[in-house]
XYZ file of C-alpha atoms in Angstrom:
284
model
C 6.566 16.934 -0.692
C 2.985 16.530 -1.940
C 1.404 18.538 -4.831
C -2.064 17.381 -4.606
C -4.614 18.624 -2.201
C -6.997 16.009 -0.378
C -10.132 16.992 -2.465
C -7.746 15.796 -5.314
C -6.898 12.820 -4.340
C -10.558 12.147 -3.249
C -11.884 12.983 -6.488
C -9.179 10.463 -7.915
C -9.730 7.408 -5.685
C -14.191 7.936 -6.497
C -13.032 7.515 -9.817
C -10.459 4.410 -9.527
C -11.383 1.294 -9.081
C -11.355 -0.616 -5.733
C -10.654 -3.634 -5.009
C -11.009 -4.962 -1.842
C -8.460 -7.546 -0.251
C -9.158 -7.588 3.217
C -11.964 -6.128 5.908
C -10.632 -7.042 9.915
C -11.536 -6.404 13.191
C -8.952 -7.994 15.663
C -7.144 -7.661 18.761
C -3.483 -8.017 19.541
C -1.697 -8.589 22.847
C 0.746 -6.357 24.059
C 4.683 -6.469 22.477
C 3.027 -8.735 19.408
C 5.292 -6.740 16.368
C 5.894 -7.296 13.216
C 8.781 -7.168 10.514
C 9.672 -4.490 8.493
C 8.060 -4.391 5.382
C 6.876 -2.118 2.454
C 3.042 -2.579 1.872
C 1.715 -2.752 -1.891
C -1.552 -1.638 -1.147
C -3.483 1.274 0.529
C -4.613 0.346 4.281
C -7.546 2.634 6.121
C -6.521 1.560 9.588
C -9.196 2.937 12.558
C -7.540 2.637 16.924
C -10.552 1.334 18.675
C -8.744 0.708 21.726
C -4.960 0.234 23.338
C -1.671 1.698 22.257
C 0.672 1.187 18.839
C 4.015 2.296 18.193
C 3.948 2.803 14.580
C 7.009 3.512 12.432
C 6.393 4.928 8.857
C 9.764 6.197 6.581
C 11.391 8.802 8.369
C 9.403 8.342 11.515
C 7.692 6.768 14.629
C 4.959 7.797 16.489
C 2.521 6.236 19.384
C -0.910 5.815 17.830
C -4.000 5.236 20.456
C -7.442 4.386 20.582
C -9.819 7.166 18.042
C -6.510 7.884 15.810
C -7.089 6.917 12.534
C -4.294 6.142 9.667
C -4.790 6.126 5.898
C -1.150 4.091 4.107
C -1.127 4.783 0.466
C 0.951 1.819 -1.143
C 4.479 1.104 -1.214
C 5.163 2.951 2.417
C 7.769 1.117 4.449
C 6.293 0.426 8.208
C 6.732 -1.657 11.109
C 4.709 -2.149 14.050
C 4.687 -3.174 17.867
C 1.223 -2.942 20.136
C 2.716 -1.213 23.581
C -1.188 -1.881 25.274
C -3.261 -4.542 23.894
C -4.766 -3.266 20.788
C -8.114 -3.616 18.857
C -8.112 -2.726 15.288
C -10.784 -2.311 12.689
C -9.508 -2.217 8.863
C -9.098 -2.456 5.022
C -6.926 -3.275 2.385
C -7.399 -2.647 -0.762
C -5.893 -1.623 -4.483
C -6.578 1.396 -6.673
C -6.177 2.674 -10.079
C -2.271 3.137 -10.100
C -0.417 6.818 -10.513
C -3.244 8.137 -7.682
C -0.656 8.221 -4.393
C 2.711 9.241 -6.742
C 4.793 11.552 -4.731
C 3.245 10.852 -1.299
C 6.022 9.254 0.485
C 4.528 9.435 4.216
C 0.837 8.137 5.505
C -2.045 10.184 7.529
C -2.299 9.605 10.930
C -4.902 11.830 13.029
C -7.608 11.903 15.577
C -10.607 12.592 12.785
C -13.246 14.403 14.205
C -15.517 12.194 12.480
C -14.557 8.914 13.984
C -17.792 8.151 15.595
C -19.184 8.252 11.893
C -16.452 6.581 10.323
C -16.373 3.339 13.038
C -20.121 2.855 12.085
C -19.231 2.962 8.667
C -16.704 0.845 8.804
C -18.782 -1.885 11.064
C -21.222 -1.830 8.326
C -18.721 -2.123 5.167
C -17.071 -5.245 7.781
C -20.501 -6.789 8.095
C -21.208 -6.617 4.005
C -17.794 -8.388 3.827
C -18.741 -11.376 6.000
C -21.627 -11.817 4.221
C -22.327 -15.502 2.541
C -21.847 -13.552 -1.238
C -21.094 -9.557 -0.628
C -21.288 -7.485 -3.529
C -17.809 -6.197 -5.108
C -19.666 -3.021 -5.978
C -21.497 -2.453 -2.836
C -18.309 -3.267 -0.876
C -16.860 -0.879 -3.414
C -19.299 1.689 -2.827
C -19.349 1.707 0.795
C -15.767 1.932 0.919
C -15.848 4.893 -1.108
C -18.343 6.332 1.401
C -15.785 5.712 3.966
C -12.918 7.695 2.349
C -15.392 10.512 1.062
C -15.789 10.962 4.551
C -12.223 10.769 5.782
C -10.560 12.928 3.222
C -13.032 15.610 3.380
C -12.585 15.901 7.043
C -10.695 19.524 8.181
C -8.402 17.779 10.056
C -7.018 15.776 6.826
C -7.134 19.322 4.692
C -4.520 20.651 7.551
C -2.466 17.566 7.324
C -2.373 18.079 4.255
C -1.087 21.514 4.151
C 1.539 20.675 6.461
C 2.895 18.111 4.053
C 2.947 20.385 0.965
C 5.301 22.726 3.451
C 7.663 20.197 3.995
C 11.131 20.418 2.368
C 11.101 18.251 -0.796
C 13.087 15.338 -0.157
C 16.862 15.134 -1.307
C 16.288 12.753 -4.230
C 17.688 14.054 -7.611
C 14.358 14.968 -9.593
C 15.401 12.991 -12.220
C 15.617 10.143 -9.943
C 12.355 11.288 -8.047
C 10.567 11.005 -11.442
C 12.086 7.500 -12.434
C 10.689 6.224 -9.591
C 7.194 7.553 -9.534
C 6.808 6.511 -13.311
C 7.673 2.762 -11.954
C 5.426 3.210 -9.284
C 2.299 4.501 -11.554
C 3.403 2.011 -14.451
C 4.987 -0.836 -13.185
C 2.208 -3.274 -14.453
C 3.223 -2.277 -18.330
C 5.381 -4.477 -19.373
C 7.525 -1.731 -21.528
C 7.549 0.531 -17.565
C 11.459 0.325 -17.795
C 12.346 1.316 -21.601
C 9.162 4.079 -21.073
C 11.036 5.258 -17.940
C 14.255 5.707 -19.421
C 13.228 7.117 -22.315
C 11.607 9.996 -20.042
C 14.774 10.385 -17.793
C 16.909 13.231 -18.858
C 20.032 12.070 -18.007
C 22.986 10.018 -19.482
C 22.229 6.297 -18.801
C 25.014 5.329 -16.849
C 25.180 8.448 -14.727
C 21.223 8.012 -13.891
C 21.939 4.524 -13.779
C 24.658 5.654 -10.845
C 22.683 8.061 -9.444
C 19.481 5.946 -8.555
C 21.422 3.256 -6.997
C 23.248 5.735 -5.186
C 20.200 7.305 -3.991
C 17.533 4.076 -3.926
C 19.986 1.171 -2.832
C 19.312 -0.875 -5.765
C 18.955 -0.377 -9.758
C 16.055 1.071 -11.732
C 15.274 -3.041 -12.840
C 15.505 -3.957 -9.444
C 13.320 -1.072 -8.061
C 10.992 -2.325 -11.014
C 11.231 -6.044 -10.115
C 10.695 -5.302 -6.209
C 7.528 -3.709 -7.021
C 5.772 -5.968 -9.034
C 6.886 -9.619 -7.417
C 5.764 -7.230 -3.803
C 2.082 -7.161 -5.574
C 2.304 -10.432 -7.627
C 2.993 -11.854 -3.721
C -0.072 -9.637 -2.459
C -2.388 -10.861 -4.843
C -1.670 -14.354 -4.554
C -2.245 -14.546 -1.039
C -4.920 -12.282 -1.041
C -6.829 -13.433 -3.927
C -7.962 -16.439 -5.877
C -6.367 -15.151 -9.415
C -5.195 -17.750 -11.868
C -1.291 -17.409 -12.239
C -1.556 -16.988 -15.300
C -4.042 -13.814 -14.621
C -1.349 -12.390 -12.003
C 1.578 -12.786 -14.538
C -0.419 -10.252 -16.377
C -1.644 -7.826 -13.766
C 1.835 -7.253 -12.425
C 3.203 -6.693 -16.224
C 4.585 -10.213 -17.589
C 3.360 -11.490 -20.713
C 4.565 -15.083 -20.455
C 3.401 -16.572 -17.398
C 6.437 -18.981 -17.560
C 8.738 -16.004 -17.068
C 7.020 -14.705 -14.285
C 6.879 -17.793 -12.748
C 11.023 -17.719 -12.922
C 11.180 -14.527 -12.008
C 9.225 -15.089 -8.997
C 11.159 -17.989 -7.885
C 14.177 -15.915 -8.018
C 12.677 -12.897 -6.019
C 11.188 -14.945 -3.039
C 13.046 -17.960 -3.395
C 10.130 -20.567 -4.342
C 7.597 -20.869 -7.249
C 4.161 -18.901 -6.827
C 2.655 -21.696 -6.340
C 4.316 -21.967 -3.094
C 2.480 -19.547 -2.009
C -1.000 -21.279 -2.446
C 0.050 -23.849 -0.864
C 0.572 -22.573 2.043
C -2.414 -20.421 1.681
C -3.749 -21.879 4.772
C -1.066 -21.495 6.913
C -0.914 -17.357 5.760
C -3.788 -16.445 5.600
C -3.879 -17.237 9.746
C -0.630 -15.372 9.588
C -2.163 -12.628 8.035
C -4.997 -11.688 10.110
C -2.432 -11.255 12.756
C -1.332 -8.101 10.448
C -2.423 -4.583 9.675
């Protein structure tokens, strides 16, 4: 269940910074899918034409052309067009703690779509210019969400969520995990967290595996080698610069810990930078 209104969470994202990883405009032919995955990063996803079944957490639904879908980061999805599809979107990162506790993403026919498609044209055309401006892209996407969240149709969505029953995770376990997600770039996130949890250790301990499939260092480990992975596809960071972003001191570490989690050395992952970056413009 959700706690914060859409004003708030407006007001928090005009504050945050922005950064802005990708700006598309594609088409996909019908049955193209993808695999499950959990995104790091918010996605403002506008329908211009066709048919997608879209399946978000708990649930599925058939998105068409003048829906429009905001995914705050770290929602599990998956994806298959049913009628060849043509997509207009952006990915990008905010301040973290802004989305904790909003476990589903907004899907609706905004009655400003008209508006928001020429917005987003424009903020797409800034993006493909020879040397766009970080804060102009930054600004103009603001303009974009200003827009979106202070639609009526969002406020009602919104309403709607805060009147769903909260979901059966122990609150103690609830509040573990939303500290990781809000703090997972500080290197001390896991001694903070447990110092916070009011619980014996090995009962909590217990308890979120029970409930999360996987232990509080694992949960913590998942979320930053997800957005170490993110940025070094998506970005042209030093190593040594993501080490630090995703909340590991020594670069050498990370670099282990990486290899570990995906199963090859970050710099993999520029090497094939080529190769997935194709890949990913095949991806919303």
């Amino acid at each position: 269940m959700i706690e914060n209104s859409s004003h708030e969470i407006l007001g928090e994202l005009l504050k945050s910074r922005l950064d802005i990883t990708q700006i598309r405009h594609e088409h996909f032919p019908k049955g193209f899918q993808t695999k499950s995955q959990v995104v790091p990063c918010c996605r403002f996803i506008m329908i211009l034409g066709g048919t997608v079944d879209y399946t978000v957490e708990q649930h599925s639904s058939r998105l068409s052309a003048g829906q429009t879908v905001f995914v705050p980061p770290w929602i599990w999805r998956t994806w298959q067009v049913h009628r060849k599809l043509e997509l207009l979107w952006v990915v990008f990162q905010t301040d973290p703690g802004i989305f904790s506790g909003m476990d589903d993403d907004l899907e609706l026919k905004a009655s400003t779509f008209a508006v928001l498609r020429e917005k987003m044209e424009h903020l797409l055309a800034l993006w493909r210019a020879p040397s766009p401006s970080p804060l102009l892209l930054e600004g103009e996407l603001k303009a974009v969400l200003a827009r979106f969240f202070t639609d009526p149709l969002v406020d009602r969505r919104f309403q709607e969520m805060r009147e769903q029953p909260t979901e059966t995770l122990h609150s103690e376990v609830r509040l573990a995990r939303d500290y990781l997600r809000s703090h997972f770039i500080e290197p001390t996130a896991l001694g903070d967290m447990q110092d916070r949890v009011q619980l014996h250790p090995d009962y909590f301990g217990d308890l979120f595996h029970k409930q999360l499939h996987q232990t509080p260092n694992q949960y913590l480990t998942q979320l930053r080698m997800r957005t170490a992975r993110h940025y070094l596809k998506e970005t042209q960071f030093f190593i040594k610069e993501i080490a630090d972003r995703v909340g590991y001191a020594d670069p050498h570490y990370f670099t282990r810990a990486y290899h570990k989690f995906w199963g090859h050395p970050p710099s993999h992952e520029r090497k094939q930078e080529s190769a997935d970056r194709i890949s990913s413009t095949r991806g919303f």
